[in-house]
Every structure is written in C-alpha cells, then in structure tokens.
PDB file of C-alpha atoms in Angstrom:
ATOM      1  CA  UNK A   7     163.067  95.152 131.381  1.00 85.00           C
ATOM      2  CA  UNK A   8     160.350  97.634 130.501  1.00 92.00           C
ATOM      3  CA  UNK A   9     157.657  99.795 131.827  1.00 94.00           C
ATOM      4  CA  UNK A  10     154.703 102.064 130.616  1.00 92.00           C
ATOM      5  CA  UNK A  11     153.644 105.288 132.077  1.00 90.00           C
ATOM      6  CA  UNK A  12     150.094 106.405 132.435  1.00 88.00           C
ATOM      7  CA  UNK A  13     150.249 108.420 129.139  1.00 86.00           C
ATOM      8  CA  UNK A  14     150.955 105.254 127.150  1.00 88.00           C
ATOM      9  CA  UNK A  15     154.641 105.674 126.735  1.00 92.00           C
ATOM     10  CA  UNK A  16     156.487 102.329 126.771  1.00 93.00           C
ATOM     11  CA  UNK A  17     160.109 102.202 127.806  1.00 96.00           C
ATOM     12  CA  UNK A  18     162.460  99.314 127.393  1.00 95.00           C
ATOM     13  CA  UNK A  19     166.222  98.622 127.736  1.00 95.00           C
ATOM     14  CA  UNK A  20     168.583  96.987 125.059  1.00 94.00           C
ATOM     15  CA  UNK A  21     172.033  96.890 126.800  1.00 91.00           C
ATOM     16  CA  UNK A  22     172.604 100.460 128.071  1.00 93.00           C
ATOM     17  CA  UNK A  23     170.287 102.108 125.586  1.00 95.00           C
ATOM     18  CA  UNK A  24     166.852 103.218 126.733  1.00 96.00           C
ATOM     19  CA  UNK A  25     164.214 102.999 123.946  1.00 96.00           C
ATOM     20  CA  UNK A  26     160.685 104.290 123.858  1.00 94.00           C
ATOM     21  CA  UNK A  27     157.364 103.815 121.980  1.00 93.00           C
ATOM     22  CA  UNK A  28     153.911 105.412 122.260  1.00 90.00           C
ATOM     23  CA  UNK A  29     150.852 103.397 122.071  1.00 84.00           C
ATOM     24  CA  UNK A  30     148.887 106.562 121.194  1.00 80.00           C
ATOM     25  CA  UNK A  31     150.538 106.301 117.772  1.00 72.00           C
ATOM     26  CA  UNK A  32     148.896 103.091 116.917  1.00 72.00           C
ATOM     27  CA  UNK A  33     146.374 103.678 114.201  1.00 64.00           C
ATOM     28  CA  UNK A  34     144.524 100.341 114.289  1.00 68.00           C
ATOM     29  CA  UNK A  35     142.458  99.206 117.147  1.00 72.00           C
ATOM     30  CA  UNK A  36     143.971  96.483 119.183  1.00 71.00           C
ATOM     31  CA  UNK A  37     141.964  93.517 120.586  1.00 76.00           C
ATOM     32  CA  UNK A  38     142.937  91.307 123.558  1.00 78.00           C
ATOM     33  CA  UNK A  39     145.697  88.739 122.817  1.00 78.00           C
ATOM     34  CA  UNK A  40     146.606  90.556 119.514  1.00 77.00           C
ATOM     35  CA  UNK A  41     150.307  90.755 118.764  1.00 78.00           C
ATOM     36  CA  UNK A  42     151.613  94.171 117.651  1.00 77.00           C
ATOM     37  CA  UNK A  43     155.003  95.065 116.666  1.00 79.00           C
ATOM     38  CA  UNK A  44     155.912  98.507 118.279  1.00 83.00           C
ATOM     39  CA  UNK A  45     158.585 100.620 116.630  1.00 88.00           C
ATOM     40  CA  UNK A  46     161.031 101.905 119.350  1.00 93.00           C
ATOM     41  CA  UNK A  47     163.058 105.089 119.084  1.00 93.00           C
ATOM     42  CA  UNK A  48     166.220 105.621 121.123  1.00 95.00           C
ATOM     43  CA  UNK A  49     165.916 107.917 123.965  1.00 95.00           C
ATOM     44  CA  UNK A  50     169.518 107.903 125.060  1.00 95.00           C
ATOM     45  CA  UNK A  51     172.078 105.820 126.989  1.00 95.00           C
ATOM     46  CA  UNK A  52     172.147 105.131 130.739  1.00 94.00           C
ATOM     47  CA  UNK A  53     175.189 105.661 132.719  1.00 92.00           C
ATOM     48  CA  UNK A  54     174.547 102.299 134.624  1.00 94.00           C
ATOM     49  CA  UNK A  55     173.555  98.909 133.376  1.00 93.00           C
ATOM     50  CA  UNK A  56     169.761  99.022 133.804  1.00 94.00           C
ATOM     51  CA  UNK A  57     168.225  96.089 135.650  1.00 94.00           C
ATOM     52  CA  UNK A  58     164.905  97.734 136.429  1.00 95.00           C
ATOM     53  CA  UNK A  59     163.007 100.643 134.860  1.00 96.00           C
ATOM     54  CA  UNK A  60     160.316 102.516 136.900  1.00 96.00           C
ATOM     55  CA  UNK A  61     158.098 105.323 135.414  1.00 96.00           C
ATOM     56  CA  UNK A  62     157.053 108.100 137.730  1.00 95.00           C
ATOM     57  CA  UNK A  63     153.257 108.552 138.349  1.00 93.00           C
ATOM     58  CA  UNK A  64     153.151 111.648 136.183  1.00 92.00           C
ATOM     59  CA  UNK A  65     155.226 110.244 133.370  1.00 92.00           C
ATOM     60  CA  UNK A  66     157.893 112.968 133.446  1.00 94.00           C
ATOM     61  CA  UNK A  67     160.652 110.938 134.945  1.00 96.00           C
ATOM     62  CA  UNK A  68     162.024 107.398 134.716  1.00 96.00           C
ATOM     63  CA  UNK A  69     164.177 105.675 137.396  1.00 97.00           C
ATOM     64  CA  UNK A  70     166.944 103.348 136.194  1.00 97.00           C
ATOM     65  CA  UNK A  71     168.123 100.783 138.855  1.00 97.00           C
ATOM     66  CA  UNK A  72     171.134  98.704 138.489  1.00 95.00           C
ATOM     67  CA  UNK A  73     174.602  97.849 139.868  1.00 91.00           C
ATOM     68  CA  UNK A  74     173.601  99.018 143.350  1.00 94.00           C
ATOM     69  CA  UNK A  75     172.707 102.546 142.078  1.00 96.00           C
ATOM     70  CA  UNK A  76     169.738 104.468 140.749  1.00 97.00           C
ATOM     71  CA  UNK A  77     169.596 107.422 138.342  1.00 97.00           C
ATOM     72  CA  UNK A  78     166.401 109.343 137.651  1.00 97.00           C
ATOM     73  CA  UNK A  79     166.129 110.791 134.256  1.00 97.00           C
ATOM     74  CA  UNK A  80     163.661 113.083 132.471  1.00 95.00           C
ATOM     75  CA  UNK A  81     161.658 111.164 129.829  1.00 93.00           C
ATOM     76  CA  UNK A  82     161.844 113.929 127.303  1.00 90.00           C
ATOM     77  CA  UNK A  83     165.651 114.233 126.723  1.00 90.00           C
ATOM     78  CA  UNK A  84     166.928 111.668 129.151  1.00 93.00           C
ATOM     79  CA  UNK A  85     168.712 114.323 131.384  1.00 95.00           C
ATOM     80  CA  UNK A  86     169.970 113.102 134.790  1.00 95.00           C
ATOM     81  CA  UNK A  87     167.846 114.653 137.538  1.00 95.00           C
ATOM     82  CA  UNK A  88     169.454 112.871 140.526  1.00 96.00           C
ATOM     83  CA  UNK A  89     171.489 109.728 141.292  1.00 96.00           C
ATOM     84  CA  UNK A  90     172.264 107.699 144.387  1.00 95.00           C
ATOM     85  CA  UNK A  91     173.041 104.284 145.838  1.00 94.00           C
ATOM     86  CA  UNK A  92     170.379 101.691 146.166  1.00 94.00           C
ATOM     87  CA  UNK A  93     169.173  98.348 145.125  1.00 92.00           C
ATOM     88  CA  UNK A  94     165.414  99.051 145.291  1.00 95.00           C
ATOM     89  CA  UNK A  95     163.384 102.146 144.228  1.00 97.00           C
ATOM     90  CA  UNK A  96     159.747 103.183 144.761  1.00 97.00           C
ATOM     91  CA  UNK A  97     157.944 106.354 143.578  1.00 96.00           C
ATOM     92  CA  UNK A  98     155.324 108.029 145.755  1.00 94.00           C
ATOM     93  CA  UNK A  99     152.069 109.202 144.474  1.00 92.00           C
ATOM     94  CA  UNK A 100     153.562 112.521 144.010  1.00 86.00           C
ATOM     95  CA  UNK A 101     156.301 112.368 141.369  1.00 89.00           C
ATOM     96  CA  UNK A 102     158.642 114.602 143.454  1.00 90.00           C
ATOM     97  CA  UNK A 103     158.846 112.026 146.203  1.00 95.00           C
ATOM     98  CA  UNK A 104     160.592 108.595 146.223  1.00 97.00           C
ATOM     99  CA  UNK A 105     162.542 106.228 148.395  1.00 96.00           C
ATOM    100  CA  UNK A 106     165.468 104.020 147.738  1.00 96.00           C
ATOM    101  CA  UNK A 107     166.763 101.056 149.816  1.00 94.00           C
ATOM    102  CA  UNK A 108     170.471 100.236 150.263  1.00 91.00           C
ATOM    103  CA  UNK A 109     171.015  97.276 152.499  1.00 87.00           C
ATOM    104  CA  UNK A 110     169.319  98.040 155.709  1.00 88.00           C
ATOM    105  CA  UNK A 111     168.939 101.797 155.020  1.00 93.00           C
ATOM    106  CA  UNK A 112     165.776 103.407 153.478  1.00 95.00           C
ATOM    107  CA  UNK A 113     166.328 106.860 152.106  1.00 96.00           C
ATOM    108  CA  UNK A 114     163.425 109.274 151.390  1.00 96.00           C
ATOM    109  CA  UNK A 115     163.658 111.934 148.878  1.00 96.00           C
ATOM    110  CA  UNK A 116     161.524 115.062 148.514  1.00 96.00           C
ATOM    111  CA  UNK A 117     161.909 117.501 145.675  1.00 95.00           C
ATOM    112  CA  UNK A 118     164.876 115.408 144.347  1.00 95.00           C
ATOM    113  CA  UNK A 119     166.878 115.999 147.636  1.00 95.00           C
ATOM    114  CA  UNK A 120     167.486 113.654 150.475  1.00 94.00           C
ATOM    115  CA  UNK A 121     164.801 114.259 153.077  1.00 94.00           C
ATOM    116  CA  UNK A 122     165.137 111.500 155.657  1.00 95.00           C
ATOM    117  CA  UNK A 123     167.262 108.344 156.343  1.00 94.00           C
ATOM    118  CA  UNK A 124     166.053 105.371 158.335  1.00 94.00           C
ATOM    119  CA  UNK A 125     167.484 102.035 159.262  1.00 91.00           C
ATOM    120  CA  UNK A 126     165.482  98.743 159.236  1.00 84.00           C
ATOM    121  CA  UNK A 127     165.683  96.641 162.394  1.00 83.00           C
ATOM    122  CA  UNK A 128     165.359  93.349 160.404  1.00 73.00           C
ATOM    123  CA  UNK A 129     167.150  91.590 157.612  1.00 60.00           C
ATOM    124  CA  UNK A 130     165.223  91.612 154.355  1.00 55.00           C
TER     125      UNK A 130
END
C-alpha cells in the first residue's frame, strides 16, 4: 500500500517498514506514462502490520491501519502520536481531526483526543 501527501512525499510499506521518497527530488521532467524508479529511504518500523496508509491533509502525519488498529505517526521521525482500535480511518480537512470505525462504532477525534462516539444503526 502507498500514499502521497500534498507536498509530494510518497510513502509505501514493505512488511512493517515504512519507506518514503520525495518527487521534488526528481531532477528531470516527467511526462505522462513515463516510468521512473524512485529511490526510497526507510522512515521507520510500524508496530502493527500496515494494510492501509493515509496521509493527513497538511502532510505532517500518516495513519497506519491494520490488524483492527490504527496508529498516527509524525512523518518526520515516525513518532507515535495516538493509537486506537478501528478497521477504517479518515482524516478531516483539518489535520487535527479524524475518525475511525470499529464494527458499528464511529469514534471522532479532535486534537488527537477522543471527542465523540456514535453507534451506527445499520450493518455496513
């Protein structure tokens, strides 16, 4: 799995390792359908097996989702900011707000603290 933030930083996973590359470092101009071999550097190791990576809107954080859990890391040094349970994760336009879903429960987070919890009335 991989993702790219608005600043052009590409993140990808190799086993539990999170790797990154920056498209701003490309010296030649790319054209549509051109192949380019990016050189990836290791950012660090995730505590869970990543199944999904999701970049925050401002590019400061990356959410790793897998094994029924999520962890939000900083993109500079891969420091854990918050973790919780959930099989789905979505960022708000503001990078300090996000939501996770665990079964029928939606949990909203604000400033990296649990803000509200809601239960869905239907089965997804």
